[in-house]
XYZ file of C-alpha atoms in Angstrom:
713
model
C 0.012 -0.006 0.019
C 2.611 2.477 1.110
C 4.959 1.371 -1.610
C 2.421 2.240 -4.288
C 1.649 5.528 -2.523
C 5.222 6.769 -2.435
C 5.828 5.685 -5.989
C 2.846 7.734 -7.149
C 4.022 10.782 -5.285
C 7.221 10.524 -7.325
C 5.938 10.110 -10.005
C 4.067 -14.667 -34.326
C 2.081 -15.318 -36.695
C 3.233 -15.299 -40.345
C 3.054 -12.832 -43.126
C 2.146 -15.522 -45.597
C -1.576 -14.739 -45.331
C -1.012 -11.083 -46.304
C 1.436 -12.100 -48.998
C -1.225 -14.371 -50.480
C -3.790 -11.606 -50.419
C -1.427 -9.198 -52.128
C -0.636 -11.767 -54.811
C -4.301 -12.257 -55.473
C -5.026 -8.547 -56.085
C -5.379 -7.695 -59.754
C -2.428 -5.859 -61.259
C -4.715 -2.938 -62.136
C -5.179 -2.225 -58.448
C -1.506 -1.570 -57.834
C 0.079 1.843 -58.051
C 0.793 2.726 -61.621
C 3.896 4.710 -60.678
C 6.387 4.057 -57.883
C 7.653 6.624 -55.395
C 9.870 9.277 -56.971
C 13.098 7.614 -58.015
C 15.375 9.667 -55.854
C 17.850 6.781 -55.680
C 18.219 6.115 -59.423
C 21.626 6.831 -60.739
C 22.400 9.108 -63.680
C 26.081 8.413 -63.874
C 27.152 9.643 -60.411
C 24.979 12.744 -60.227
C 23.320 13.677 -56.957
C 19.606 14.213 -56.593
C 18.094 15.989 -53.608
C 15.497 14.024 -51.645
C 12.056 15.456 -51.380
C 11.403 16.817 -47.908
C 8.508 16.215 -45.519
C 5.266 17.834 -46.488
C 2.643 19.004 -43.969
C -0.590 17.040 -43.642
C -2.456 20.259 -42.981
C -5.018 20.964 -45.706
C -4.828 17.414 -47.044
C -8.005 15.359 -46.850
C -6.146 12.024 -47.019
C -5.290 9.912 -43.986
C -2.255 8.540 -45.853
C 1.086 9.601 -44.392
C 3.985 11.228 -46.221
C 7.654 11.359 -45.530
C 8.968 11.415 -41.997
C 12.309 11.738 -40.241
C 11.124 9.954 -37.088
C 12.974 6.689 -37.630
C 16.459 7.589 -38.905
C 16.684 11.339 -39.428
C 16.315 10.784 -43.185
C 13.103 11.904 -44.872
C 11.641 8.498 -45.741
C 8.247 7.416 -46.965
C 6.503 4.779 -44.886
C 7.434 2.159 -47.521
C 11.097 3.146 -47.323
C 11.177 2.894 -43.516
C 12.212 -0.572 -42.192
C 9.851 -0.412 -39.228
C 6.104 -0.134 -38.732
C 5.154 3.559 -38.714
C 1.749 5.214 -38.537
C 0.671 8.839 -38.699
C -2.343 10.566 -37.231
C -2.826 13.385 -39.739
C -4.303 16.799 -39.232
C -7.346 15.685 -41.123
C -7.953 12.804 -38.715
C -7.527 15.054 -35.721
C -10.141 17.451 -37.103
C -12.572 14.877 -38.487
C -12.918 13.013 -35.214
C -12.536 15.984 -32.853
C -9.404 14.592 -31.251
C -8.564 17.639 -29.181
C -6.041 16.063 -26.785
C -3.038 13.812 -27.227
C -4.745 11.111 -25.208
C -7.720 11.149 -27.562
C -5.407 11.001 -30.609
C -3.166 8.194 -29.393
C -6.250 6.093 -28.566
C -6.669 5.943 -32.404
C -3.026 4.947 -33.046
C -2.407 1.280 -34.039
C -1.077 -0.780 -31.168
C -0.841 2.042 -28.605
C -2.531 1.623 -25.225
C -3.388 4.855 -23.381
C -3.080 4.094 -19.709
C -5.305 6.729 -18.000
C -4.329 5.843 -14.426
C -5.614 9.126 -13.064
C -7.492 12.124 -14.438
C -4.205 14.038 -14.848
C -1.596 11.342 -15.235
C -1.249 9.082 -18.269
C 1.227 6.426 -19.393
C 1.488 4.935 -22.897
C 2.366 1.377 -23.957
C 2.984 -0.461 -27.240
C 4.149 -4.005 -28.056
C 3.909 -4.952 -24.333
C 6.124 -2.224 -22.861
C 6.031 1.403 -21.757
C 6.658 4.134 -24.229
C 9.447 6.386 -22.960
C 10.675 7.809 -26.270
C 9.081 11.097 -27.380
C 10.180 13.636 -30.028
C 9.303 17.159 -30.986
C 9.875 17.697 -34.682
C 12.207 14.682 -34.647
C 14.220 15.829 -31.624
C 14.105 13.681 -28.456
C 12.141 15.196 -25.607
C 11.267 12.551 -22.999
C 8.843 12.915 -20.095
C 10.575 13.327 -16.730
C 8.765 10.499 -14.966
C 7.632 8.504 -17.994
C 4.138 9.941 -17.706
C 2.198 12.864 -19.204
C 0.799 15.131 -16.538
C -2.219 17.182 -17.389
C -3.835 17.431 -20.843
C -1.935 18.282 -24.067
C -3.861 20.061 -26.794
C -3.435 18.792 -30.367
C -4.243 22.103 -32.053
C -0.573 23.098 -32.317
C 0.389 19.915 -34.192
C 0.286 19.146 -37.907
C 0.554 15.432 -37.306
C 1.633 12.778 -34.816
C 3.965 10.004 -36.003
C 4.030 6.681 -34.159
C 7.128 4.588 -34.947
C 6.807 1.144 -33.371
C 9.778 -0.901 -32.255
C 13.146 0.179 -30.889
C 14.601 3.498 -31.951
C 17.814 4.108 -30.050
C 19.375 5.853 -33.108
C 17.755 9.249 -32.463
C 15.971 9.101 -29.160
C 18.347 8.131 -26.356
C 17.847 4.518 -25.428
C 16.580 1.749 -27.716
C 13.338 0.847 -26.036
C 11.215 -1.705 -27.911
C 7.785 -0.162 -27.631
C 7.401 2.922 -29.798
C 8.581 6.471 -30.456
C 5.978 9.218 -30.659
C 6.957 12.284 -32.695
C 4.842 15.434 -32.329
C 5.293 17.536 -35.508
C 4.275 21.177 -35.012
C 2.413 23.413 -37.428
C 4.747 25.687 -39.346
C 4.321 29.316 -40.508
C 2.935 29.701 -44.045
C 3.766 32.241 -46.739
C 0.099 32.673 -47.738
C -2.226 34.233 -45.223
C -4.667 31.890 -43.560
C -6.851 32.099 -40.496
C -9.363 29.876 -38.719
C -11.335 29.785 -35.526
C -13.830 27.620 -33.718
C -16.320 27.350 -30.914
C -17.196 23.949 -29.388
C -19.960 23.173 -26.912
C -20.204 19.725 -25.341
C -21.380 17.513 -22.606
C -20.701 18.441 -18.991
C -20.711 22.164 -19.718
C -17.733 21.993 -22.089
C -16.894 25.279 -23.776
C -13.866 25.622 -26.075
C -12.529 28.484 -28.156
C -9.647 28.153 -30.589
C -7.889 30.235 -33.219
C -5.070 29.849 -35.731
C -3.587 32.597 -37.902
C -0.527 32.380 -40.185
C 1.129 34.288 -42.984
C 3.985 36.529 -44.180
C 5.093 39.320 -41.823
C 6.877 41.391 -44.454
C 6.402 42.246 -48.135
C 8.695 39.682 -49.683
C 7.600 36.845 -47.360
C 11.063 36.250 -45.937
C 9.600 36.503 -42.439
C 6.604 34.293 -41.690
C 4.687 33.857 -38.476
C 1.976 31.748 -36.902
C -0.061 32.080 -33.716
C -2.246 29.298 -32.360
C -4.364 29.433 -29.229
C -7.045 27.452 -27.423
C -8.935 27.845 -24.179
C -11.306 25.246 -22.732
C -13.399 24.865 -19.600
C -15.553 21.863 -18.685
C -16.976 19.862 -15.877
C -16.800 16.068 -15.997
C -18.788 12.856 -15.763
C -16.838 12.373 -12.515
C -18.287 13.872 -9.388
C -16.865 17.291 -8.546
C -14.163 17.064 -11.218
C -13.537 19.718 -13.842
C -10.692 21.168 -15.856
C -9.523 24.340 -17.514
C -6.996 24.164 -20.370
C -4.983 26.969 -21.935
C -2.584 26.648 -24.891
C -0.744 29.379 -26.773
C 1.822 28.613 -29.508
C 3.784 31.013 -31.659
C 6.332 30.355 -34.404
C 8.397 32.622 -36.651
C 10.520 31.598 -39.662
C 13.136 34.080 -40.847
C 14.963 33.573 -44.115
C 18.402 34.934 -43.389
C 19.441 34.140 -46.938
C 18.253 31.986 -49.857
C 19.698 28.956 -48.129
C 19.490 29.723 -44.412
C 16.421 29.923 -42.212
C 16.046 30.671 -38.507
C 12.995 29.189 -36.849
C 11.801 30.367 -33.475
C 9.045 28.757 -31.430
C 7.253 29.345 -28.151
C 4.602 27.352 -26.332
C 2.684 27.916 -23.116
C 0.399 25.135 -21.859
C -1.568 25.025 -18.634
C -3.975 22.485 -17.224
C -5.981 23.340 -14.102
C -7.910 20.439 -12.602
C -10.591 20.626 -9.939
C -11.056 17.620 -7.626
C -8.759 15.292 -9.640
C -7.980 11.682 -8.855
C -4.764 10.906 -6.981
C -4.726 7.161 -7.225
C -8.177 5.955 -8.138
C -10.839 3.443 -7.005
C -10.095 0.240 -5.101
C -10.714 -2.746 -7.387
C -11.658 -5.455 -4.844
C -13.493 -5.921 -1.566
C -12.044 -7.781 1.403
C -14.067 -10.839 0.362
C -12.277 -10.911 -3.013
C -15.253 -9.683 -5.049
C -14.545 -6.982 -7.590
C -15.939 -3.557 -6.872
C -18.547 -2.097 -9.166
C -18.981 1.596 -8.481
C -21.011 4.137 -10.376
C -19.138 5.536 -13.375
C -19.102 8.976 -11.748
C -17.476 7.853 -8.507
C -14.515 10.056 -7.500
C -12.351 9.779 -4.379
C -11.150 13.387 -4.590
C -12.152 15.844 -1.826
C -13.904 19.021 -2.802
C -10.862 21.163 -1.908
C -8.324 19.235 -4.042
C -6.714 20.642 -7.176
C -3.811 19.894 -9.573
C -2.179 22.486 -11.862
C 0.349 21.552 -14.538
C 2.146 24.180 -16.577
C 4.641 23.817 -19.433
C 6.718 26.398 -21.216
C 8.783 25.513 -24.273
C 11.201 27.718 -26.213
C 12.875 26.498 -29.387
C 15.369 27.953 -31.832
C 16.656 26.151 -34.908
C 18.953 27.209 -37.718
C 18.723 25.262 -40.979
C 21.039 25.696 -43.909
C 20.944 24.197 -47.434
C 24.443 23.601 -48.688
C 23.184 22.528 -52.117
C 23.543 19.115 -53.772
C 20.893 17.857 -51.335
C 22.908 18.444 -48.127
C 21.207 20.181 -45.248
C 22.206 21.169 -41.732
C 19.931 21.561 -38.721
C 21.099 22.855 -35.353
C 18.987 24.081 -32.544
C 18.304 24.554 -28.856
C 15.160 23.666 -26.871
C 14.406 24.857 -23.368
C 11.497 23.308 -21.552
C 10.187 23.894 -18.084
C 7.351 22.039 -16.352
C 5.768 22.934 -13.055
C 3.301 20.820 -11.159
C 1.457 22.099 -8.065
C -1.291 20.245 -6.172
C -3.177 19.611 -3.022
C -4.544 16.055 -3.217
C -6.214 13.303 -1.260
C -5.200 9.701 -1.832
C -7.758 7.093 -0.789
C -6.403 3.594 -0.444
C -7.131 0.301 1.242
C -9.510 -2.606 0.723
C -13.122 -1.776 1.585
C -15.609 -4.132 3.204
C -18.438 -4.798 0.800
C -21.454 -2.662 1.785
C -19.570 0.013 3.737
C -16.456 2.140 3.802
C -14.512 0.246 6.462
C -10.970 -0.516 5.418
C -10.378 2.710 3.499
C -7.806 5.296 4.515
C -7.115 8.854 3.514
C -3.683 10.372 2.756
C -3.667 14.134 2.114
C -0.599 15.742 0.566
C 0.598 18.960 -1.014
C 3.014 18.480 -3.912
C 5.259 20.750 -5.985
C 7.459 19.618 -8.821
C 9.820 21.744 -10.956
C 11.488 20.243 -14.007
C 13.913 22.008 -16.349
C 15.217 20.556 -19.610
C 17.714 21.932 -22.089
C 18.431 20.137 -25.364
C 21.009 20.968 -28.040
C 21.049 19.131 -31.355
C 23.134 19.192 -34.519
C 22.270 17.144 -37.606
C 23.496 17.021 -41.178
C 21.990 14.902 -43.923
C 22.266 14.431 -47.619
C 23.191 12.152 -50.539
C 26.625 10.866 -51.560
C 28.025 8.720 -54.350
C 29.916 5.478 -53.836
C 30.735 2.679 -56.288
C 28.732 4.364 -59.011
C 25.563 4.518 -56.985
C 23.782 7.202 -54.952
C 23.272 6.789 -51.256
C 22.201 8.950 -48.293
C 23.677 9.705 -44.885
C 22.791 11.455 -41.660
C 25.173 12.346 -38.870
C 24.437 14.202 -35.695
C 25.087 14.961 -32.058
C 22.801 15.799 -29.186
C 23.118 16.931 -25.594
C 20.434 17.114 -22.980
C 20.375 18.278 -19.340
C 17.516 17.936 -16.937
C 17.077 19.093 -13.346
C 14.183 17.907 -11.246
C 13.055 19.051 -7.791
C 10.029 17.650 -5.988
C 8.588 18.321 -2.534
C 5.672 16.623 -0.807
C 4.132 17.808 2.466
C 1.943 15.520 4.535
C -0.683 16.003 7.242
C -0.107 14.803 10.810
C -2.837 12.181 10.593
C -1.899 10.864 7.145
C -2.989 7.287 6.922
C -5.895 7.613 9.365
C -9.133 5.747 8.778
C -11.296 7.439 6.158
C -14.465 7.799 8.240
C -16.038 10.601 6.210
C -17.107 8.419 3.315
C -20.461 7.343 4.587
C -22.013 3.932 3.892
C -20.692 3.601 0.362
C -17.898 5.303 -1.560
C -20.084 6.128 -4.557
C -22.410 8.098 -2.234
C -19.604 10.313 -0.944
C -20.030 14.043 -1.522
C -16.302 15.010 -1.265
C -16.536 16.651 2.127
C -13.308 15.983 4.037
C -11.700 18.528 6.354
C -8.638 19.992 4.749
C -5.631 19.599 7.032
C -2.412 21.552 7.297
C 0.018 19.509 5.295
C 3.174 20.539 7.035
C 3.743 17.745 9.578
C 6.384 16.050 7.459
C 8.098 16.469 4.139
C 9.770 14.264 1.506
C 10.947 14.853 -1.991
C 13.414 14.516 -4.798
C 16.346 16.378 -6.192
C 18.189 14.838 -9.106
C 19.754 15.755 -12.410
C 20.153 13.841 -15.616
C 22.558 14.396 -18.527
C 22.683 12.706 -21.937
C 25.350 13.060 -24.595
C 25.162 11.261 -27.858
C 26.621 11.099 -31.320
C 25.044 9.069 -34.111
C 25.290 8.295 -37.771
C 23.291 6.346 -40.321
C 23.538 5.617 -44.006
C 20.991 4.373 -46.493
C 22.978 2.384 -49.036
C 21.511 1.666 -52.433
C 22.910 -1.822 -52.998
C 20.791 -2.139 -56.119
C 17.735 -0.465 -57.607
C 15.651 -2.865 -55.487
C 17.614 -3.261 -52.246
C 18.326 -0.489 -49.746
C 20.335 -1.119 -46.605
C 20.182 1.206 -43.596
C 22.962 0.970 -41.025
C 23.679 3.173 -38.107
C 24.658 3.506 -34.477
C 24.521 5.916 -31.576
C 27.191 6.274 -28.927
C 25.377 7.448 -25.799
C 26.683 8.574 -22.442
C 24.021 8.997 -19.770
C 24.556 10.126 -16.212
C 22.332 10.860 -13.270
C 22.878 11.915 -9.663
C 20.670 12.760 -6.686
C 17.848 11.274 -4.654
C 14.221 10.494 -5.454
C 12.163 10.072 -2.262
C 15.122 8.600 -0.397
C 16.104 6.278 -3.313
C 19.371 7.020 -5.098
C 18.756 8.294 -8.614
C 22.308 7.518 -9.653
C 23.860 5.867 -12.712
C 26.643 6.495 -15.150
C 26.908 4.486 -18.325
C 28.193 4.629 -21.896
C 26.679 2.478 -24.575
C 26.867 1.932 -28.323
C 23.460 1.089 -29.798
C 23.575 -0.243 -33.377
C 20.792 -0.187 -35.934
C 20.349 -2.333 -39.023
C 17.487 -2.277 -41.497
C 16.860 -3.316 -45.061
C 14.085 -2.677 -47.598
C 13.653 -4.843 -50.675
C 11.383 -3.484 -53.422
C 9.587 -6.517 -54.885
C 7.378 -4.569 -57.297
C 6.882 -0.839 -57.930
C 4.258 -0.917 -55.206
C 5.313 -3.732 -52.858
C 8.347 -3.896 -50.549
C 9.601 -6.270 -47.841
C 11.685 -5.055 -44.939
C 13.612 -6.224 -41.888
C 15.270 -4.393 -39.008
C 17.205 -5.250 -35.860
C 18.438 -3.085 -32.997
C 19.743 -3.559 -29.487
C 18.061 -2.347 -26.301
C 19.783 -0.586 -23.458
C 18.248 1.429 -20.672
C 19.741 2.447 -17.287
C 17.372 1.989 -14.339
C 16.940 3.889 -11.079
C 14.852 1.215 -9.287
C 16.685 -0.208 -6.244
C 17.219 -3.871 -5.432
C 17.251 -5.438 -1.965
C 20.948 -4.518 -1.520
C 20.084 -0.823 -1.852
C 21.777 -0.423 -5.228
C 20.124 0.477 -8.544
C 19.316 -2.449 -10.789
C 21.644 -3.058 -13.683
C 20.565 -1.533 -16.997
C 18.055 -3.328 -19.127
C 19.578 -5.172 -22.073
C 17.919 -6.890 -25.000
C 17.129 -6.833 -28.668
C 14.304 -6.076 -31.064
C 13.765 -7.744 -34.465
C 11.037 -7.008 -37.010
C 10.129 -8.133 -40.501
C 7.272 -6.999 -42.652
C 5.617 -6.107 -45.982
C 4.472 -2.662 -47.139
C 2.366 -1.955 -50.189
C 0.788 0.959 -52.004
C -2.510 0.306 -53.850
C -4.981 2.292 -55.927
C -2.462 4.675 -57.535
C -0.693 5.155 -54.164
C -3.825 6.373 -52.447
C -4.006 3.377 -50.075
C -1.109 2.023 -47.956
C -0.911 -1.418 -46.394
C 1.608 -2.714 -43.954
C 2.168 -5.869 -41.957
C 4.797 -6.471 -39.320
C 5.952 -9.425 -37.270
C 8.119 -8.517 -34.275
C 9.994 -10.154 -31.479
C 11.523 -8.421 -28.505
C 13.403 -9.486 -25.426
C 14.300 -7.408 -22.355
C 16.582 -8.813 -19.683
C 16.821 -7.315 -16.172
C 13.658 -5.240 -16.359
C 12.376 -3.994 -12.992
C 9.276 -5.888 -11.909
C 6.530 -4.895 -9.473
C 7.610 -3.158 -6.270
C 7.736 -4.784 -2.840
C 7.625 -2.696 0.322
C 10.604 -3.643 2.532
C 11.745 -1.676 5.588
C 10.171 1.585 4.437
C 11.168 1.591 0.760
C 10.339 0.163 -2.589
C 12.433 -2.838 -3.541
C 12.520 -4.316 -7.045
C 13.754 -7.544 -8.543
C 15.002 -7.873 -12.096
C 12.825 -9.902 -14.449
C 13.154 -10.993 -18.058
C 10.320 -10.413 -20.540
C 9.587 -11.524 -24.088
C 7.181 -9.874 -26.466
C 6.182 -11.063 -29.923
C 3.294 -10.363 -32.212
C 1.845 -9.148 -35.459
C 0.462 -5.836 -36.663
C -1.697 -5.206 -39.742
C -2.679 -1.719 -40.945
C -4.442 -0.103 -43.906
C -4.531 3.655 -44.344
C -5.778 5.973 -47.119
C -8.464 6.274 -49.724
C -10.312 3.009 -50.465
C -12.938 4.580 -52.774
C -13.964 7.993 -53.954
C -14.898 9.997 -50.868
C -13.939 7.238 -48.423
C -10.892 7.586 -46.167
C -9.889 4.668 -43.991
C -7.530 3.997 -41.091
C -7.748 0.416 -39.843
C -5.388 -1.743 -37.725
C -5.275 -5.106 -36.034
C -2.583 -6.057 -33.471
C -1.805 -9.209 -31.551
C 0.926 -9.382 -28.887
C 2.111 -12.188 -26.604
C 4.016 -11.100 -23.484
C 5.801 -13.718 -21.370
C 8.376 -13.891 -18.638
C 11.543 -15.999 -18.707
C 9.502 -19.074 -17.605
C 7.025 -18.676 -20.458
C 4.221 -17.415 -18.188
C 2.000 -14.525 -19.162
C 3.147 -11.228 -17.700
C 1.973 -7.584 -17.879
C -1.570 -8.897 -18.066
C -2.972 -5.392 -17.684
C -2.143 -4.872 -21.371
C -4.601 -6.156 -24.002
C -3.205 -8.951 -26.174
C -5.429 -7.968 -29.131
C -6.645 -4.588 -30.380
C -8.607 -3.518 -33.429
C -9.189 0.034 -34.528
C -11.137 1.254 -37.514
C -11.999 4.826 -38.372
C -13.756 5.897 -41.567
C -14.770 9.197 -43.114
C -17.346 9.184 -45.924
C -17.919 12.302 -48.005
C -21.550 11.807 -48.990
C -21.621 15.065 -50.960
C -19.282 18.013 -51.514
C -20.611 19.487 -48.281
C -21.731 16.591 -46.086
C -19.396 13.997 -44.552
C -19.846 11.440 -41.861
C -17.378 9.635 -39.577
C -17.378 6.445 -37.545
C -14.704 4.854 -35.366
C -14.579 1.559 -33.533
C -11.910 0.769 -30.935
C -11.896 -2.787 -29.553
C -9.551 -4.511 -27.133
C -9.372 -7.956 -25.555
C -9.794 -8.618 -21.873
C -7.172 -7.554 -19.327
C -6.611 -8.322 -15.637
C -4.336 -7.631 -12.697
C -3.750 -9.805 -9.634
C -3.871 -7.690 -6.489
C -3.036 -9.290 -3.140
C -4.130 -12.707 -4.197
C -7.376 -11.596 -5.891
C -7.980 -10.601 -9.497
C -9.416 -7.445 -11.055
C -10.696 -7.900 -14.600
C -11.916 -5.809 -17.478
C -13.697 -7.839 -20.132
C -13.138 -7.283 -23.852
C -15.111 -4.331 -25.063
C -15.613 -1.979 -28.023
C -16.188 1.767 -28.111
C -18.127 3.341 -30.994
C -17.801 6.984 -31.988
C -19.847 8.667 -34.732
C -19.862 12.117 -36.238
C -20.953 14.354 -39.084
C -19.937 17.713 -40.577
C -21.622 20.115 -42.988
C -19.801 22.783 -45.006
C -22.233 25.642 -45.039
C -20.161 27.749 -47.438
C -16.450 28.229 -48.173
C -15.953 29.858 -44.762
C -18.265 28.157 -42.311
C -18.581 24.516 -41.184
C -20.598 22.851 -38.426
C -19.736 19.436 -37.043
C -20.824 17.110 -34.288
C -19.415 13.984 -32.606
C -20.884 11.425 -30.220
C -18.401 9.279 -28.316
C -19.098 5.920 -26.729
C -22.444 5.790 -28.536
C -23.463 2.504 -26.930
C -22.708 3.880 -23.415
C -20.311 1.075 -22.662
C -19.090 0.866 -19.013
C -15.427 0.020 -18.832
C -12.273 0.474 -16.735
C -9.764 2.864 -18.241
C -6.650 0.947 -17.267
C -5.311 -1.683 -14.893
C -1.765 -0.330 -15.131
C -1.968 0.272 -11.367
C -3.897 -1.655 -8.733
C -6.414 1.164 -8.608
C -8.451 2.356 -11.565
C -11.481 4.423 -12.601
C -14.129 4.152 -15.339
C -14.056 5.662 -18.763
C -16.433 8.350 -19.934
C -20.020 7.331 -20.696
C -21.827 8.469 -23.836
C -21.135 12.155 -24.505
C -20.981 14.561 -27.425
C -20.022 17.952 -28.751
C -21.019 20.394 -31.474
C -18.492 22.696 -33.164
C -18.762 25.708 -35.449
C -15.589 26.494 -37.382
C -14.669 29.431 -39.546
C -11.860 29.474 -42.126
C -10.545 32.317 -44.221
């Protein structure tokens, strides 16, 4: 019980089936022209590779080029890993206003909503710790996202599954999520919107962009959103503020300076800290009302982020480009919270305890990156290379204050928890204090090359040399490690036809750990490997993309569940294996019909071959469709299904059965400037548990909806 509390304070199937299907498709269905032949050789001349294009303004759900995997601007078919993109069109069509909403649509990603204001993400059986901003690594301090993140500032979200130690620190085998920001435009454009929704939701947003001088050499963009809403949860509500600005300055024909600024704030009223107990003392699973909330009426949690970026890009000609930049990020978290824990007696509140606390966390990150990329000639063929270096420094300070009667019996609940009105006397939380103070530094150099072995075969090799160091304490536990590691990367893509390619990739896994073993020392770093093979195809004149992946991952020495021993969390190292298959189709399947569909299956076992991490669904299916019925009217539908999950807690089991969520929507273009749209989420009013990532959980939102009016110039 206490172990979990202190931790929360701190914060094989085959491709033969698809291959057979592809073979059976008539030749007329395949793309009639391949991707631009940037690799073809004209003697030894050098051709510049086409750069990434924004998804903004494109109706298609099909992704374009991305630098997320290797730093090279590759199409999905050229990338030797499974990669998916949530485009701006998808975000708008389905009203995906937050990152949590968006990633719930991403193939294979599990959004672990453990609290109202804390979320973890998983893929392929493991936590996602690798995050990027415009291709530059920017990890979360504690592996979790605190507060809500608005998607309005982003052009798209790339999800690269599998290990990616080349660009993003350590080679974790889950996924890398790359948030690609909107960029200033030369042509003037402006838009705004008003959204009204369930539980008194009110949202205002605006976006304006264009040239700031006569010749267009200076371009700017300003994006803002404000939102206030109550919640389906008792007493809970939230205010969100986001303001983003960007300026691009052409210093010369070949050199551009890009400046960016972001302010984001989330203010939560009566938020969860922890969540609902999952079992009674008799072993039966609890079944509260969906609206049940353990937060007191005086509790709050504010999270604020400020991000400043500066990047200089230079085109040397002959396809070679240089990017160098600095990112400064600060996060502040302030709260007064009430943690309710224990095992209740069925029919009353006996066995529950209250733990009030005031918390403040300050986190500062500075990141410097340097990257050069371009083509080169060797042995009469054209190839591509990227080299770079990065440095990151992070300082974290956390302080928790506790009340003198922390851990006392929670007698104010009444007969049943779901009848509680939130009244609990607010104490002075100054009887005792605990906290963290640690710093983290990463230094890395990397390089990769895409060799054109033939017109059909491309080989990508690379490696990163990483030095990572940390010092300090986190709630009495040493946050100390110092390690240097070379992480190699190997991938190959074989073009079978102008529209079909096979690929394979392999990389090693290495991650230092701060969890402490029984001897009081941090566990040894996680080591392992990740291998993946797959097929990628473009159909219907390259309007529809298909991909299938089979993966296998092992991690040795991974920290398991915590055990409370003599006043501290103690961990033992465990080995885990993950393997599975992913299928995905994205793009236009018929005139006016855009599709994004995926099916994933994952097996996760320990070293003895027993199922582990059972809180993660083994199977997921996601389908989202937009149908343009007329030039003005379009409709949307999305289904998200997952298999059953469970967690064993103190000898009893908490279970969430398999379930599906159905969302529907429609939009009508009144004229060239005005559009009205509506969405209904969880149309069937399914009751379900958000996550069993922890031993406490709460229920997902019941049926709810929103109506938006948008204006575009």
